[in-house]
Amino acid sequence: MSKIPEYVIADVAEFVSFVLESDRGYARSEYPDKIQFDRVKAALTANNEVTEILVNGFFTALRTKKTGAVRGFLELGISPDCVEPSPLQTPALVAAVRVQDKDSVNLLLQFGASVEARDNHQINALTAACQLKNSDIIACLEMAGATHSRASNSLHSTSPRLFNRNHDSDSTANMSL
C-alpha cells in the first residue's frame, strides 16, 4: 500500500471535523469545497487508513447523537453496516440503539442497515433495544423487519462493510426522516 499524501490526510481530518461540528449531512453539491469532498470520497474507496479515520468519525457522531453528522458520513459512502474498529466490533445500528438515538436508528435503516448485524457478543439491535426497554426503538426495528426469533438466534453472522462503493450521495441528500 502506498503512503497517503499529507494533503489527503488533511482533507479527511478537515472533513470529519467540519461534519461533526456542523452536525448536518452534505451531498457533494452542498459541501463548501467540492474538490475536497471528491478527494475524501476517492480516498475512502482506495485506502484502509482513510476509511478507519472516517469510520472513527462516524462512530463519534453516533455516540454523541449528531444525526446530521451521521447523515454526512452515510452520504459520503460510509456503510450503514460498518462496525466500530474495536474488539467488540459493534455494528453502527447497535451503537445507535445503545445510545438510544431513535433518529440515527431511523436514518441507518433508511440507508439500508441490516437489523440482523451483531457484535462479537452476538447482540443485535433488537436485543440491545429490548435490554434498554426502549419501546420506540423496538417498534422502529420491528417495522424494519427485526423479529424476536432473529434477536435470539446467536448463530447468525453478517459480513460487515466499511463503505458503499456505488452509493450516490446526491440521491439521498433530500431524503427525509
C-alpha positions as YAML, in Angstrom:
chain: A
units: angstrom
residues:
- id: 1
  name: MET
  ca: [0.00, 0.00, 0.00]
- id: 2
  name: SER
  ca: [1.37, 3.40, -0.94]
- id: 3
  name: LYS
  ca: [1.79, 6.22, 1.53]
- id: 4
  name: ILE
  ca: [-1.14, 8.60, 1.69]
- id: 5
  name: PRO
  ca: [-0.27, 12.16, 0.67]
- id: 6
  name: GLU
  ca: [-0.38, 14.58, 3.60]
- id: 7
  name: TYR
  ca: [-2.92, 16.81, 1.83]
- id: 8
  name: VAL
  ca: [-5.35, 13.85, 1.65]
- id: 9
  name: ILE
  ca: [-4.99, 13.19, 5.39]
- id: 10
  name: ALA
  ca: [-5.55, 16.92, 5.98]
- id: 11
  name: ASP
  ca: [-8.66, 16.84, 3.75]
- id: 12
  name: VAL
  ca: [-10.04, 13.82, 5.61]
- id: 13
  name: ALA
  ca: [-9.37, 15.38, 9.03]
- id: 14
  name: GLU
  ca: [-10.94, 18.66, 7.93]
- id: 15
  name: PHE
  ca: [-13.97, 16.85, 6.50]
- id: 16
  name: VAL
  ca: [-14.51, 14.85, 9.73]
- id: 17
  name: SER
  ca: [-14.14, 17.98, 11.85]
- id: 18
  name: PHE
  ca: [-16.46, 20.02, 9.62]
- id: 19
  name: VAL
  ca: [-19.21, 17.39, 9.54]
- id: 20
  name: LEU
  ca: [-19.04, 16.77, 13.30]
- id: 21
  name: GLU
  ca: [-19.07, 20.49, 14.12]
- id: 22
  name: SER
  ca: [-21.86, 21.41, 11.71]
- id: 23
  name: ASP
  ca: [-23.90, 18.28, 12.60]
- id: 24
  name: ARG
  ca: [-25.55, 18.06, 9.21]
- id: 25
  name: GLY
  ca: [-25.22, 15.94, 6.13]
- id: 26
  name: TYR
  ca: [-23.84, 17.27, 2.89]
- id: 27
  name: ALA
  ca: [-24.34, 15.98, -0.59]
- id: 28
  name: ARG
  ca: [-21.45, 16.85, -2.89]
- id: 29
  name: SER
  ca: [-23.49, 19.73, -4.35]
- id: 30
  name: GLU
  ca: [-23.90, 21.27, -0.86]
- id: 31
  name: TYR
  ca: [-20.41, 20.73, 0.53]
- id: 32
  name: PRO
  ca: [-18.41, 24.01, 0.52]
- id: 33
  name: ASP
  ca: [-15.27, 22.52, -1.10]
- id: 34
  name: LYS
  ca: [-16.30, 20.09, -3.85]
- id: 35
  name: ILE
  ca: [-12.71, 19.21, -4.76]
- id: 36
  name: GLN
  ca: [-12.00, 18.28, -1.14]
- id: 37
  name: PHE
  ca: [-15.24, 16.25, -1.00]
- id: 38
  name: ASP
  ca: [-14.17, 14.34, -4.13]
- id: 39
  name: ARG
  ca: [-10.68, 13.66, -2.73]
- id: 40
  name: VAL
  ca: [-12.11, 12.37, 0.56]
- id: 41
  name: LYS
  ca: [-14.62, 10.15, -1.25]
- id: 42
  name: ALA
  ca: [-11.89, 8.78, -3.55]
- id: 43
  name: ALA
  ca: [-9.61, 8.15, -0.57]
- id: 44
  name: LEU
  ca: [-12.44, 6.32, 1.20]
- id: 45
  name: THR
  ca: [-12.68, 3.76, -1.57]
- id: 46
  name: ALA
  ca: [-8.94, 3.41, -2.06]
- id: 47
  name: ASN
  ca: [-7.28, 3.38, 1.34]
- id: 48
  name: ASN
  ca: [-7.94, 1.47, 4.57]
- id: 49
  name: GLU
  ca: [-6.20, 4.07, 6.76]
- id: 50
  name: VAL
  ca: [-8.51, 6.81, 5.47]
- id: 51
  name: THR
  ca: [-11.51, 4.53, 5.88]
- id: 52
  name: GLU
  ca: [-10.59, 3.93, 9.52]
- id: 53
  name: ILE
  ca: [-10.33, 7.68, 10.18]
- id: 54
  name: LEU
  ca: [-13.75, 8.26, 8.63]
- id: 55
  name: VAL
  ca: [-15.34, 5.29, 10.42]
- id: 56
  name: ASN
  ca: [-13.99, 6.58, 13.75]
- id: 57
  name: GLY
  ca: [-15.54, 9.99, 12.97]
- id: 58
  name: PHE
  ca: [-18.80, 8.26, 12.06]
- id: 59
  name: PHE
  ca: [-18.92, 6.39, 15.39]
- id: 60
  name: THR
  ca: [-18.10, 9.63, 17.23]
- id: 61
  name: ALA
  ca: [-21.16, 11.15, 15.56]
- id: 62
  name: LEU
  ca: [-23.26, 8.13, 16.59]
- id: 63
  name: ARG
  ca: [-22.06, 8.18, 20.22]
- id: 64
  name: THR
  ca: [-22.72, 11.93, 20.53]
- id: 65
  name: LYS
  ca: [-26.14, 11.70, 18.83]
- id: 66
  name: LYS
  ca: [-25.20, 14.03, 15.97]
- id: 67
  name: THR
  ca: [-27.72, 12.72, 13.47]
- id: 68
  name: GLY
  ca: [-26.82, 15.34, 10.87]
- id: 69
  name: ALA
  ca: [-23.19, 14.29, 11.01]
- id: 70
  name: VAL
  ca: [-24.23, 10.63, 10.78]
- id: 71
  name: ARG
  ca: [-26.09, 11.54, 7.58]
- id: 72
  name: GLY
  ca: [-22.99, 13.32, 6.27]
- id: 73
  name: PHE
  ca: [-20.84, 10.23, 6.69]
- id: 74
  name: LEU
  ca: [-23.50, 7.98, 5.16]
- id: 75
  name: GLU
  ca: [-23.86, 10.32, 2.18]
- id: 76
  name: LEU
  ca: [-20.11, 10.23, 1.68]
- id: 77
  name: GLY
  ca: [-20.35, 6.46, 1.40]
- id: 78
  name: ILE
  ca: [-19.70, 5.03, 4.86]
- id: 79
  name: SER
  ca: [-21.73, 1.82, 5.04]
- id: 80
  name: PRO
  ca: [-24.70, 1.76, 7.41]
- id: 81
  name: ASP
  ca: [-23.48, -1.75, 8.28]
- id: 82
  name: CYS
  ca: [-19.94, -0.74, 9.20]
- id: 83
  name: VAL
  ca: [-18.57, -1.91, 12.52]
- id: 84
  name: GLU
  ca: [-16.68, 0.04, 15.14]
- id: 85
  name: PRO
  ca: [-12.97, -0.75, 14.94]
- id: 86
  name: SER
  ca: [-12.77, -2.13, 18.47]
- id: 87
  name: PRO
  ca: [-12.56, -5.61, 19.97]
- id: 88
  name: LEU
  ca: [-16.36, -5.75, 20.33]
- id: 89
  name: GLN
  ca: [-16.92, -4.92, 16.63]
- id: 90
  name: THR
  ca: [-20.20, -3.09, 17.33]
- id: 91
  name: PRO
  ca: [-22.33, -2.54, 14.20]
- id: 92
  name: ALA
  ca: [-23.49, 1.04, 13.62]
- id: 93
  name: LEU
  ca: [-27.16, 0.17, 14.20]
- id: 94
  name: VAL
  ca: [-26.39, -1.47, 17.56]
- id: 95
  name: ALA
  ca: [-24.29, 1.57, 18.56]
- id: 96
  name: ALA
  ca: [-27.19, 3.92, 17.73]
- id: 97
  name: VAL
  ca: [-29.57, 1.76, 19.77]
- id: 98
  name: ARG
  ca: [-27.18, 1.69, 22.75]
- id: 99
  name: VAL
  ca: [-27.16, 5.50, 22.95]
- id: 100
  name: GLN
  ca: [-30.94, 5.43, 22.42]
- id: 101
  name: ASP
  ca: [-30.85, 7.71, 19.39]
- id: 102
  name: LYS
  ca: [-34.07, 6.93, 17.51]
- id: 103
  name: ASP
  ca: [-33.29, 9.47, 14.77]
- id: 104
  name: SER
  ca: [-29.97, 7.82, 13.94]
- id: 105
  name: VAL
  ca: [-31.60, 4.38, 14.10]
- id: 106
  name: ASN
  ca: [-34.18, 5.53, 11.54]
- id: 107
  name: LEU
  ca: [-31.50, 7.10, 9.37]
- id: 108
  name: LEU
  ca: [-29.34, 3.97, 9.39]
- id: 109
  name: LEU
  ca: [-32.38, 1.88, 8.46]
- id: 110
  name: GLN
  ca: [-33.20, 4.28, 5.60]
- id: 111
  name: PHE
  ca: [-29.67, 3.81, 4.29]
- id: 112
  name: GLY
  ca: [-30.11, 0.02, 4.44]
- id: 113
  name: ALA
  ca: [-28.60, -1.08, 7.75]
- id: 114
  name: SER
  ca: [-29.17, -4.75, 8.50]
- id: 115
  name: VAL
  ca: [-31.37, -5.39, 11.53]
- id: 116
  name: GLU
  ca: [-29.56, -8.72, 11.87]
- id: 117
  name: ALA
  ca: [-26.00, -7.37, 12.26]
- id: 118
  name: ARG
  ca: [-24.40, -8.47, 15.55]
- id: 119
  name: ASP
  ca: [-21.42, -7.55, 17.67]
- id: 120
  name: ASN
  ca: [-18.88, -10.13, 18.89]
- id: 121
  name: HIS
  ca: [-21.18, -10.99, 21.80]
- id: 122
  name: GLN
  ca: [-23.95, -11.82, 19.29]
- id: 123
  name: ILE
  ca: [-26.05, -8.81, 20.34]
- id: 124
  name: ASN
  ca: [-28.10, -7.27, 17.55]
- id: 125
  name: ALA
  ca: [-30.06, -4.01, 17.56]
- id: 126
  name: LEU
  ca: [-33.36, -5.53, 18.69]
- id: 127
  name: THR
  ca: [-31.71, -7.38, 21.58]
- id: 128
  name: ALA
  ca: [-29.98, -4.15, 22.65]
- id: 129
  name: ALA
  ca: [-33.26, -2.20, 22.42]
- id: 130
  name: CYS
  ca: [-35.04, -4.86, 24.49]
- id: 131
  name: GLN
  ca: [-32.27, -4.76, 27.12]
- id: 132
  name: LEU
  ca: [-32.77, -0.98, 27.33]
- id: 133
  name: LYS
  ca: [-36.58, -1.35, 27.33]
- id: 134
  name: ASN
  ca: [-36.85, 1.34, 24.64]
- id: 135
  name: SER
  ca: [-40.29, 0.67, 23.12]
- id: 136
  name: ASP
  ca: [-39.96, 3.39, 20.44]
- id: 137
  name: ILE
  ca: [-36.76, 1.88, 19.04]
- id: 138
  name: ILE
  ca: [-38.12, -1.67, 19.40]
- id: 139
  name: ALA
  ca: [-41.15, -0.68, 17.30]
- id: 140
  name: CYS
  ca: [-38.91, 1.03, 14.74]
- id: 141
  name: LEU
  ca: [-36.73, -2.08, 14.40]
- id: 142
  name: GLU
  ca: [-39.74, -4.39, 14.18]
- id: 143
  name: MET
  ca: [-41.17, -2.23, 11.37]
- id: 144
  name: ALA
  ca: [-37.84, -2.68, 9.58]
- id: 145
  name: GLY
  ca: [-38.16, -6.47, 9.81]
- id: 146
  name: ALA
  ca: [-36.43, -7.35, 13.07]
- id: 147
  name: THR
  ca: [-38.08, -10.24, 14.87]
- id: 148
  name: HIS
  ca: [-37.58, -11.60, 18.34]
- id: 149
  name: SER
  ca: [-36.71, -15.03, 16.94]
- id: 150
  name: ARG
  ca: [-33.86, -13.41, 14.99]
- id: 151
  name: ALA
  ca: [-32.82, -11.49, 18.09]
- id: 152
  name: SER
  ca: [-32.36, -14.74, 19.98]
- id: 153
  name: ASN
  ca: [-30.58, -16.61, 17.17]
- id: 154
  name: SER
  ca: [-26.97, -16.38, 18.30]
- id: 155
  name: LEU
  ca: [-25.51, -18.24, 15.33]
- id: 156
  name: HIS
  ca: [-26.36, -15.64, 12.70]
- id: 157
  name: SER
  ca: [-23.47, -13.59, 11.40]
- id: 158
  name: THR
  ca: [-23.16, -10.93, 8.77]
- id: 159
  name: SER
  ca: [-20.19, -9.75, 6.83]
- id: 160
  name: PRO
  ca: [-19.59, -6.11, 7.74]
- id: 161
  name: ARG
  ca: [-18.86, -3.50, 5.12]
- id: 162
  name: LEU
  ca: [-16.99, -0.28, 5.75]
- id: 163
  name: PHE
  ca: [-18.27, 1.77, 2.85]
- id: 164
  name: ASN
  ca: [-20.58, 1.67, -0.16]
- id: 165
  name: ARG
  ca: [-18.65, 1.94, -3.41]
- id: 166
  name: ASN
  ca: [-21.75, 2.54, -5.52]
- id: 167
  name: HIS
  ca: [-23.55, 4.97, -3.22]
- id: 168
  name: ASP
  ca: [-24.71, 8.17, -4.94]
- id: 169
  name: SER
  ca: [-24.60, 10.84, -2.25]
- id: 170
  name: ASP
  ca: [-26.66, 13.37, -4.22]
- id: 171
  name: SER
  ca: [-29.58, 10.93, -4.49]
- id: 172
  name: THR
  ca: [-30.03, 10.79, -0.71]
- id: 173
  name: ALA
  ca: [-29.40, 14.44, 0.08]
- id: 174
  name: ASN
  ca: [-33.10, 15.27, 0.29]
- id: 175
  name: MET
  ca: [-34.19, 12.06, 1.99]
- id: 176
  name: SER
  ca: [-36.49, 12.91, 4.89]
- id: 177
  name: LEU
  ca: [-36.69, 11.11, 8.19]
...
